[in-house]
Amino acid sequence: MTDVWDFSKLSVCGYSTVTAGSLSSFDMARHFVLAVPKNWLRVRPEVVRPRIPFCILDDEPARKRRALDLSWLFNAVTAGTESSNTDQIKDVIAGLNSLLKERRFDDISRIYSVIPPKLLTPELMLTLLRVTFPVRMKILSWHSLLTKVRFELESRGLPAKEILIGLI
């Protein structure tokens, strides 16, 4: 026999019209169990916990993201590998800080995954890593950039462990 689910009573988040605040945890678990197929009912109701719903519970409407201004990155890459001046480093810091302020960690991660450290000066490589060090866990490609920078510094004959102290 096939179980039929009554989706008319389910909300967008997967819960029925009964709110979590109006039920005790045991009643909520029992209510949750009643919504699953009968072959799952071998689980005791006190063991079952309602899961966090897959819906956006944000009070603010979704904001449209601005287009990225990567002129600071273009200037850093095209400057060469010999030396960088203070203005270039300030531009890179300001560009990264604007992305961090907007919480665009995924965009920073994409930039870090494609940026070639061979085209950057050691100062700019270190700037990219040091500015984003506090949020490195949110930037998925931060550690891969650290590895690329370390190998690039070693290939240039520079003491990578001393330069990257505190990051490794």
PDB file of C-alpha atoms in Angstrom, residues 24-81:
ATOM      1  CA  SER A  24       5.441  21.132  23.616  1.00  0.00           C
ATOM      2  CA  SER A  25       8.505  19.344  22.276  1.00  0.00           C
ATOM      3  CA  PHE A  26       6.813  15.954  22.684  1.00  0.00           C
ATOM      4  CA  ASP A  27       3.678  17.120  20.849  1.00  0.00           C
ATOM      5  CA  MET A  28       5.831  18.664  18.125  1.00  0.00           C
ATOM      6  CA  ALA A  29       7.678  15.367  17.707  1.00  0.00           C
ATOM      7  CA  ARG A  30       4.394  13.465  17.580  1.00  0.00           C
ATOM      8  CA  HIS A  31       3.013  15.977  15.076  1.00  0.00           C
ATOM      9  CA  PHE A  32       6.168  15.543  12.980  1.00  0.00           C
ATOM     10  CA  VAL A  33       5.881  11.741  13.080  1.00  0.00           C
ATOM     11  CA  LEU A  34       2.321  11.894  11.803  1.00  0.00           C
ATOM     12  CA  ALA A  35       3.576  13.597   8.657  1.00  0.00           C
ATOM     13  CA  VAL A  36       6.001  10.823   7.656  1.00  0.00           C
ATOM     14  CA  PRO A  37       5.179   7.571   5.830  1.00  0.00           C
ATOM     15  CA  LYS A  38       3.853   4.715   7.941  1.00  0.00           C
ATOM     16  CA  ASN A  39       6.929   2.539   7.484  1.00  0.00           C
ATOM     17  CA  TRP A  40       8.935   5.169   9.397  1.00  0.00           C
ATOM     18  CA  LEU A  41       6.687   4.955  12.452  1.00  0.00           C
ATOM     19  CA  ARG A  42       8.890   2.377  14.166  1.00  0.00           C
ATOM     20  CA  VAL A  43      10.859   5.296  15.580  1.00  0.00           C
ATOM     21  CA  ARG A  44       9.682   6.390  19.003  1.00  0.00           C
ATOM     22  CA  PRO A  45       8.138   9.890  18.939  1.00  0.00           C
ATOM     23  CA  GLU A  46      10.373  11.162  21.737  1.00  0.00           C
ATOM     24  CA  VAL A  47      13.459  10.369  19.631  1.00  0.00           C
ATOM     25  CA  VAL A  48      12.296  12.265  16.573  1.00  0.00           C
ATOM     26  CA  ARG A  49      13.187  15.939  16.524  1.00  0.00           C
ATOM     27  CA  PRO A  50      11.804  18.376  13.981  1.00  0.00           C
ATOM     28  CA  ARG A  51      14.534  19.537  11.610  1.00  0.00           C
ATOM     29  CA  ILE A  52      15.364  23.131  10.862  1.00  0.00           C
ATOM     30  CA  PRO A  53      13.292  24.095   7.831  1.00  0.00           C
ATOM     31  CA  PHE A  54      14.845  24.816   4.460  1.00  0.00           C
ATOM     32  CA  CYS A  55      13.547  28.304   3.979  1.00  0.00           C
ATOM     33  CA  ILE A  56      14.883  31.787   4.297  1.00  0.00           C
ATOM     34  CA  LEU A  57      13.745  33.339   7.539  1.00  0.00           C
ATOM     35  CA  ASP A  58      15.237  36.725   6.787  1.00  0.00           C
ATOM     36  CA  ASP A  59      13.278  39.825   7.715  1.00  0.00           C
ATOM     37  CA  GLU A  60      14.937  41.931   5.043  1.00  0.00           C
ATOM     38  CA  PRO A  61      14.010  41.415   1.407  1.00  0.00           C
ATOM     39  CA  ALA A  62      16.774  40.035  -0.747  1.00  0.00           C
ATOM     40  CA  ARG A  63      19.046  42.852  -1.843  1.00  0.00           C
ATOM     41  CA  LYS A  64      20.346  43.023  -5.355  1.00  0.00           C
ATOM     42  CA  ARG A  65      24.106  42.729  -5.312  1.00  0.00           C
ATOM     43  CA  ARG A  66      26.197  45.387  -6.948  1.00  0.00           C
ATOM     44  CA  ALA A  67      28.533  44.523  -9.777  1.00  0.00           C
ATOM     45  CA  LEU A  68      32.078  43.870  -8.676  1.00  0.00           C
ATOM     46  CA  ASP A  69      34.708  46.560  -9.165  1.00  0.00           C
ATOM     47  CA  LEU A  70      37.917  44.620  -9.652  1.00  0.00           C
ATOM     48  CA  SER A  71      40.052  47.474 -10.936  1.00  0.00           C
ATOM     49  CA  TRP A  72      42.248  47.110  -7.840  1.00  0.00           C
ATOM     50  CA  LEU A  73      42.949  43.497  -8.775  1.00  0.00           C
ATOM     51  CA  PHE A  74      43.664  44.372 -12.409  1.00  0.00           C
ATOM     52  CA  ASN A  75      46.135  47.053 -11.323  1.00  0.00           C
ATOM     53  CA  ALA A  76      47.833  44.608  -8.939  1.00  0.00           C
ATOM     54  CA  VAL A  77      48.196  41.890 -11.577  1.00  0.00           C
ATOM     55  CA  THR A  78      49.405  44.197 -14.347  1.00  0.00           C
ATOM     56  CA  ALA A  79      51.933  46.020 -12.134  1.00  0.00           C
ATOM     57  CA  GLY A  80      54.589  43.342 -12.508  1.00  0.00           C
ATOM     58  CA  THR A  81      56.445  41.088 -10.113  1.00  0.00           C
TER      59      THR A  81
END
